[in-house]
Amino acid sequence: MAIILGIESSCDETSASVCINGKVINNDIATQDIHEQYGGVVPELASREHQRNIVPIVSHVLENAQISLENLDGIAYTRGPGLLGALLVGSSFAKSMAQALNIPTIPVHHMKAHVLAHFIDDPKPQFPFICLTVSGGHTQLLLVKSATEMVILGQTKDDAVGEAFDKSAKLLGLPYPGGPMIDKLASKGDRNKFQFAKSDVPALDYSFSGIKTSILYFLRKEVKKNENFVEENLNDLAASIQFTLIEMLMFKLKLAAKQEGINQIAIAGGVSANLGLRKRLTEEANKSDWEIFIPDFQYCTDNAGMIAISGHFLYENQQFGLLTDSPLPRMPF
Ligand code: KG4
Ligand code: ZN
């Protein structure tokens, strides 16, 4: 049993969380709005924002949990994957603090942490389960054997599904990040209005790069005929794009469940906040007799709660880091 501080700084969210004996007490997230005006995350600006935010956020979660520095047993931080400069802020902070307090660091893999977010609240899945992890940088189908043992069954060969959401949104003239915007508009649209080709690759892998090209060509053709096409059909376009992406995700998820003979199914990562995907998964659960696990919204997108709970499991396994550990922007799974 231990008191762990978790720190997340892999992209554009600075977040800290305290986990006491396996229970996540709080989860503060500073979202960086500065990137909106550039249509995507600007790495240098992200690092500077992390530097600005990290001290107040860490102080706040410790104070909120009524924990003094001497009470901490370990500091978990995102080692990778992510933006190098952004990771450097969190990892340098965590390592310095741990050294000053003479406690261990616990380096955490960001994508594995998304999966372990399922162990923050009840109901918790039982091992082994299948997790579809869908974020801005990754799309993975995982067989989760234990908190520290996960096997990749399939993954994207090119773009992540979050990227496909964001790039499609850009084509529709929507601001960054486009995923949540598409989700919002889709709820008011007809998902069968437009059809887009679903690209396929063998086995349990995914490919999402083709869909944006297919959307681009379709829009070019329609806008030539009617320059107001996008504005006039925005909700239906969002709904049809979202439907196509969700069907692609679900197709391989169903295959994976069948192949592994597992009916405990979880989703994780930023795109698991998507209402259409959550609804579709619920429908499939009723049809296929799945027991499904969907994280609370605050634990779908990047957050330190998932880093702190990962820290808890790794601490139990005595999987500690070294002061010489450098951030790994492309950290192997
Ligand atoms: O996990 P995450 O916060 O960061 C990464 O680790 O990448 O995922 C961010 C991604 C972005 O592509 C964002 O557009 C997408 O998750 N996203 C959504 C929704 N909320 C976030 N995509 C679709 N619908 C949403 N509601
Ligand atoms: Zn993430």
Coordinates of C-alpha atoms and ligand atoms in Angstrom, one line a residue:
M1 CA 0.0 0.0 0.0
A2 CA 1.4 3.4 -0.9
I3 CA 0.7 7.0 -1.7
I4 CA 1.6 7.9 -5.3
L5 CA 1.7 11.2 -7.1
G6 CA 1.0 10.9 -10.8
I7 CA 2.1 13.4 -13.4
E8 CA 1.0 13.5 -17.1
S9 CA 2.6 15.9 -19.6
S10 CA 2.8 13.9 -22.9
C11 CA 0.9 16.3 -25.2
D12 CA -1.2 19.4 -24.4
E13 CA -2.6 18.5 -21.0
T14 CA -0.7 19.1 -17.8
S15 CA -2.2 16.9 -15.1
A16 CA -1.5 15.7 -11.6
S17 CA -3.3 13.2 -9.4
V18 CA -2.8 11.5 -6.0
C19 CA -3.5 7.8 -5.5
I20 CA -3.7 6.5 -1.9
N21 CA -3.7 2.7 -1.5
G22 CA -5.1 2.2 -5.0
K23 CA -7.8 4.8 -4.7
V24 CA -7.5 7.9 -7.0
I25 CA -8.3 10.9 -4.8
N26 CA -8.2 13.7 -7.4
N27 CA -7.3 14.4 -11.0
D28 CA -6.5 18.1 -11.9
I29 CA -6.1 18.8 -15.6
A30 CA -4.9 22.1 -17.2
T31 CA -5.9 22.1 -20.8
Q32 CA -3.9 24.3 -23.1
D33 CA -6.2 26.4 -25.2
I34 CA -3.3 28.2 -26.9
H35 CA -3.1 25.6 -29.6
E36 CA -6.6 26.2 -30.9
Q37 CA -5.5 29.2 -32.9
Y38 CA -2.9 27.1 -34.8
G39 CA -5.2 24.2 -35.7
G40 CA -3.0 21.6 -33.8
V41 CA -0.6 21.2 -31.0
V42 CA 2.6 23.4 -31.3
P43 CA 5.2 21.3 -29.4
E44 CA 7.3 24.3 -28.2
L45 CA 4.3 26.1 -26.9
A46 CA 3.1 22.9 -25.2
S47 CA 6.4 22.6 -23.3
R48 CA 6.2 26.2 -22.1
E49 CA 2.7 25.7 -20.9
H50 CA 3.7 22.6 -19.0
Q51 CA 6.5 24.5 -17.3
R52 CA 4.0 27.2 -16.3
N53 CA 1.3 24.7 -15.1
I54 CA 3.2 21.9 -13.4
V55 CA 4.1 23.5 -10.0
P56 CA 0.6 24.9 -9.3
I57 CA -1.1 21.7 -10.4
V58 CA 1.1 19.4 -8.3
S59 CA 0.8 21.7 -5.3
H60 CA -3.0 21.8 -5.7
V61 CA -3.5 18.0 -5.8
L62 CA -1.3 17.5 -2.8
E63 CA -3.1 20.1 -0.8
N64 CA -6.5 18.8 -1.9
A65 CA -5.6 15.3 -0.8
Q66 CA -4.1 16.7 2.4
I67 CA -0.8 15.0 1.7
S68 CA 2.5 16.5 2.6
L69 CA 5.6 15.8 0.6
E70 CA 7.0 13.5 3.3
N71 CA 4.0 11.2 3.0
L72 CA 4.7 10.4 -0.7
D73 CA 6.0 6.9 -1.4
G74 CA 6.6 7.3 -5.2
I75 CA 6.2 9.6 -8.2
A76 CA 4.7 8.1 -11.3
Y77 CA 5.2 10.1 -14.6
T78 CA 4.6 9.6 -18.3
R79 CA 7.9 8.5 -19.8
G80 CA 6.4 8.2 -23.3
P81 CA 5.1 8.1 -26.0
G82 CA 4.5 11.7 -26.6
L83 CA 6.1 15.0 -27.5
L84 CA 9.8 15.1 -26.4
G85 CA 9.7 18.6 -25.0
A86 CA 6.4 18.0 -23.2
L87 CA 7.7 14.7 -21.7
L88 CA 10.9 16.4 -20.6
V89 CA 9.0 18.9 -18.4
G90 CA 7.1 16.1 -16.5
S91 CA 10.0 13.7 -16.3
S92 CA 12.5 16.2 -15.1
F93 CA 10.1 17.5 -12.5
A94 CA 9.2 14.0 -11.3
K95 CA 12.9 12.9 -11.1
S96 CA 14.0 16.0 -9.3
M97 CA 11.2 15.8 -6.8
A98 CA 11.8 12.1 -6.2
Q99 CA 15.5 12.7 -5.7
A100 CA 14.9 15.5 -3.2
L101 CA 12.4 13.3 -1.3
N102 CA 14.5 10.2 -1.6
I103 CA 11.6 8.1 -3.0
P104 CA 11.4 6.1 -6.3
T105 CA 10.3 7.3 -9.6
I106 CA 7.8 5.1 -11.5
P107 CA 8.0 5.6 -15.3
V108 CA 4.7 4.9 -17.0
H109 CA 3.8 4.0 -20.6
H110 CA 1.0 6.5 -21.6
M111 CA -1.0 4.0 -23.7
K112 CA -0.9 1.3 -21.0
A113 CA -2.1 3.9 -18.6
H114 CA -5.1 4.7 -20.8
V115 CA -6.1 1.0 -20.3
L116 CA -5.5 1.1 -16.5
A117 CA -7.8 4.0 -16.2
H118 CA -10.4 1.2 -15.9
F119 CA -9.1 0.5 -12.4
I120 CA -9.9 3.9 -11.1
D121 CA -13.7 3.5 -10.7
D122 CA -16.1 0.6 -10.4
P123 CA -17.1 -1.6 -12.2
K124 CA -13.6 -2.9 -12.9
P125 CA -12.9 -5.5 -15.7
Q126 CA -11.4 -8.8 -14.7
F127 CA -8.3 -10.2 -16.4
P128 CA -8.1 -11.2 -19.2
F129 CA -10.1 -8.6 -21.1
I130 CA -9.9 -6.9 -24.5
C131 CA -9.3 -3.2 -24.7
L132 CA -9.7 -1.0 -27.8
T133 CA -7.5 1.9 -27.1
V134 CA -8.3 4.9 -29.3
S135 CA -6.4 8.1 -29.1
G136 CA -4.9 10.9 -31.1
G137 CA -1.7 9.0 -31.7
H138 CA -2.6 5.4 -31.4
T139 CA -5.3 2.8 -32.2
Q140 CA -4.7 -0.6 -30.6
L141 CA -6.6 -3.7 -29.9
L142 CA -5.1 -5.2 -26.8
L143 CA -5.4 -8.4 -24.8
V144 CA -4.9 -7.3 -21.2
K145 CA -3.7 -10.2 -19.2
S146 CA -2.8 -8.3 -16.1
A147 CA -2.0 -4.7 -15.0
T148 CA 1.5 -5.1 -16.3
E149 CA 1.0 -7.6 -19.1
M150 CA -0.7 -6.5 -22.3
V151 CA -0.4 -8.0 -25.8
I152 CA -1.1 -6.1 -29.0
L153 CA -3.6 -8.1 -31.1
G154 CA -3.8 -5.4 -33.8
Q155 CA -3.1 -1.7 -34.4
T156 CA -3.2 0.9 -37.0
K157 CA -0.8 0.7 -39.9
D158 CA -1.0 4.5 -40.5
D159 CA -3.1 7.2 -38.9
A160 CA -4.8 6.8 -35.5
V161 CA -8.5 7.0 -35.4
G162 CA -8.3 10.3 -33.4
E163 CA -6.2 11.7 -36.2
A164 CA -8.9 10.6 -38.7
F165 CA -11.5 12.5 -36.6
D166 CA -9.3 15.6 -36.3
K167 CA -8.3 15.6 -40.0
S168 CA -11.9 15.1 -41.2
A169 CA -13.0 17.9 -38.9
K170 CA -10.3 20.1 -40.5
L171 CA -11.7 19.3 -44.0
L172 CA -15.1 20.4 -42.7
G173 CA -13.6 23.7 -41.5
L174 CA -14.0 22.9 -37.8
P175 CA -11.5 24.1 -35.2
Y176 CA -8.9 21.8 -33.4
P177 CA -9.4 19.4 -31.8
G178 CA -12.0 18.3 -34.2
G179 CA -13.0 14.9 -32.6
P180 CA -15.3 16.4 -30.0
M181 CA -16.8 18.8 -32.6
I182 CA -17.7 16.0 -35.0
D183 CA -19.2 14.1 -32.1
K184 CA -21.4 17.1 -31.2
L185 CA -22.6 17.8 -34.8
A186 CA -23.1 14.1 -35.5
S187 CA -25.8 13.8 -32.9
K188 CA -27.9 16.1 -35.0
G189 CA -27.2 14.5 -38.4
D190 CA -28.2 11.5 -40.5
R191 CA -25.4 8.9 -40.4
N192 CA -26.6 7.2 -43.6
K193 CA -26.7 10.3 -45.7
F194 CA -23.2 9.9 -47.2
Q195 CA -21.1 6.8 -47.8
F196 CA -17.3 6.7 -47.5
A197 CA -15.1 3.8 -48.5
K198 CA -13.9 1.8 -45.5
S199 CA -10.2 0.8 -46.0
D200 CA -9.3 -2.6 -44.8
V201 CA -6.0 -4.3 -43.9
P202 CA -5.5 -8.0 -42.9
A203 CA -6.0 -9.6 -39.5
L204 CA -6.8 -7.3 -36.6
D205 CA -4.9 -4.2 -37.8
Y206 CA -6.5 -0.9 -38.9
S207 CA -5.9 1.7 -41.5
F208 CA -7.4 5.2 -41.3
S209 CA -5.4 7.2 -43.7
G210 CA -7.6 6.4 -46.7
I211 CA -10.7 7.8 -45.3
K212 CA -9.6 11.4 -45.2
T213 CA -8.6 11.2 -48.9
S214 CA -11.9 9.7 -49.7
I215 CA -13.6 12.6 -47.8
L216 CA -11.4 15.2 -49.4
Y217 CA -12.2 14.0 -53.0
F218 CA -15.9 13.7 -52.2
L219 CA -16.0 17.3 -50.8
R220 CA -14.1 18.7 -53.7
K221 CA -16.6 17.2 -56.1
E222 CA -19.6 18.4 -54.2
V223 CA -18.3 21.9 -53.5
K224 CA -17.7 22.3 -57.3
K225 CA -21.5 21.8 -57.8
N226 CA -22.5 23.8 -54.7
E227 CA -20.1 26.1 -52.9
N228 CA -22.3 26.0 -49.7
F229 CA -22.3 22.2 -49.7
V230 CA -20.4 21.7 -46.4
E231 CA -22.3 24.4 -44.5
E232 CA -25.6 23.0 -45.7
N233 CA -24.8 19.4 -44.8
L234 CA -22.5 19.8 -41.8
N235 CA -24.5 17.7 -39.4
D236 CA -25.0 14.9 -41.9
L237 CA -21.4 14.9 -43.0
A238 CA -20.2 14.7 -39.3
A239 CA -22.7 11.9 -38.6
S240 CA -21.7 9.9 -41.7
I241 CA -17.9 10.3 -41.1
Q242 CA -18.3 9.3 -37.5
F243 CA -20.5 6.3 -38.4
T244 CA -17.9 5.1 -40.9
L245 CA -15.0 5.4 -38.4
I246 CA -17.0 3.7 -35.6
E247 CA -18.0 0.8 -37.9
M248 CA -14.4 0.3 -38.8
L249 CA -13.4 0.2 -35.1
M250 CA -16.3 -2.2 -34.3
F251 CA -15.6 -4.6 -37.1
K252 CA -12.1 -5.5 -35.8
L253 CA -13.2 -5.4 -32.2
K254 CA -15.8 -8.0 -32.8
L255 CA -13.3 -10.2 -34.6
A256 CA -10.9 -9.9 -31.7
A257 CA -13.5 -10.8 -29.2
K258 CA -14.4 -13.9 -31.3
Q259 CA -10.8 -14.9 -31.9
E260 CA -9.9 -14.7 -28.2
G261 CA -13.2 -16.0 -26.9
I262 CA -13.4 -13.1 -24.5
N263 CA -16.6 -11.2 -23.7
Q264 CA -15.2 -8.6 -21.3
I265 CA -14.7 -5.6 -23.6
A266 CA -13.3 -2.2 -22.7
I267 CA -12.6 1.0 -24.6
A268 CA -10.0 3.6 -23.6
G269 CA -8.3 6.8 -24.8
G270 CA -9.5 10.2 -26.1
V271 CA -11.9 8.8 -28.7
S272 CA -13.6 6.6 -26.1
A273 CA -15.3 9.8 -25.1
N274 CA -17.2 9.7 -28.4
L275 CA -20.9 9.4 -27.7
G276 CA -21.5 7.5 -31.0
L277 CA -18.9 4.9 -30.1
R278 CA -20.2 4.5 -26.5
K279 CA -23.7 4.0 -27.8
R280 CA -22.6 1.6 -30.5
L281 CA -20.6 -0.5 -28.0
T282 CA -23.6 -0.6 -25.7
E283 CA -25.8 -1.9 -28.6
E284 CA -23.2 -4.5 -29.4
A285 CA -23.0 -5.6 -25.8
N286 CA -26.7 -6.4 -25.8
K287 CA -26.5 -8.3 -29.1
S288 CA -23.3 -10.2 -28.4
D289 CA -23.6 -10.7 -24.6
W290 CA -20.5 -8.6 -23.9
E291 CA -19.8 -7.1 -20.6
I292 CA -18.5 -3.7 -21.5
F293 CA -16.4 -1.1 -19.7
I294 CA -16.4 2.5 -20.6
P295 CA -14.3 5.1 -18.7
D296 CA -15.8 8.2 -17.1
F297 CA -15.2 11.2 -19.4
Q298 CA -12.5 12.7 -17.3
Y299 CA -10.4 9.5 -17.7
C300 CA -10.9 9.1 -21.5
T301 CA -8.7 12.0 -22.6
D302 CA -5.3 12.6 -21.2
N303 CA -5.2 12.7 -17.4
A304 CA -2.9 12.0 -14.5
G305 CA -5.5 9.8 -12.7
M306 CA -4.5 7.0 -15.1
I307 CA -0.8 7.7 -14.5
A308 CA -1.3 7.6 -10.7
I309 CA -3.2 4.3 -10.8
S310 CA -0.6 2.8 -13.1
G311 CA 2.0 4.0 -10.6
H312 CA 0.1 2.1 -7.9
F313 CA 0.3 -1.2 -9.8
L314 CA 3.9 -0.7 -10.8
Y315 CA 4.8 0.2 -7.2
E316 CA 3.3 -3.1 -6.0
N317 CA 5.6 -4.9 -8.6
Q318 CA 8.6 -2.8 -7.5
Q319 CA 9.0 -1.5 -11.1
F320 CA 10.9 1.6 -10.4
G321 CA 12.9 4.0 -12.6
L322 CA 16.3 5.5 -12.6
L323 CA 17.5 9.1 -12.6
T324 CA 19.1 8.4 -15.9
D325 CA 15.8 7.4 -17.6
S326 CA 15.2 9.8 -20.4
P327 CA 11.8 10.5 -22.0
L328 CA 10.9 8.2 -24.9
P329 CA 8.8 10.0 -27.5
R330 CA 8.3 6.6 -29.3
M331 CA 8.4 4.4 -26.2
P332 CA 8.0 0.8 -27.3
F333 CA 4.9 -0.9 -26.0
Ligands
KG4_1 O1 -6.0 10.2 -25.5 P1 -6.0 11.6 -26.0 O2 -6.6 12.6 -25.1 O3 -4.6 12.0 -26.4 C1 -3.6 11.2 -27.0 O4 -3.0 10.3 -26.2 O5 -3.5 11.2 -28.2 O6 -6.8 11.6 -27.4 C2 -6.9 12.8 -28.1 C3 -7.8 12.4 -29.3 C4 -7.9 13.6 -30.3 O7 -7.7 13.1 -31.6 C5 -9.4 14.1 -30.1 O8 -9.9 14.6 -31.3 C6 -10.0 12.7 -29.8 O9 -9.1 12.1 -28.9 N1 -11.3 12.9 -29.1 C7 -12.5 12.6 -29.6 C8 -13.5 13.0 -28.7 N2 -12.9 13.5 -27.6 C9 -11.5 13.5 -27.9 N3 -12.8 12.0 -30.8 C10 -14.1 11.8 -31.1 N4 -15.1 12.1 -30.3 C11 -14.9 12.7 -29.0 N5 -15.9 13.0 -28.2
ZN2 ZN -3.6 9.8 -24.5

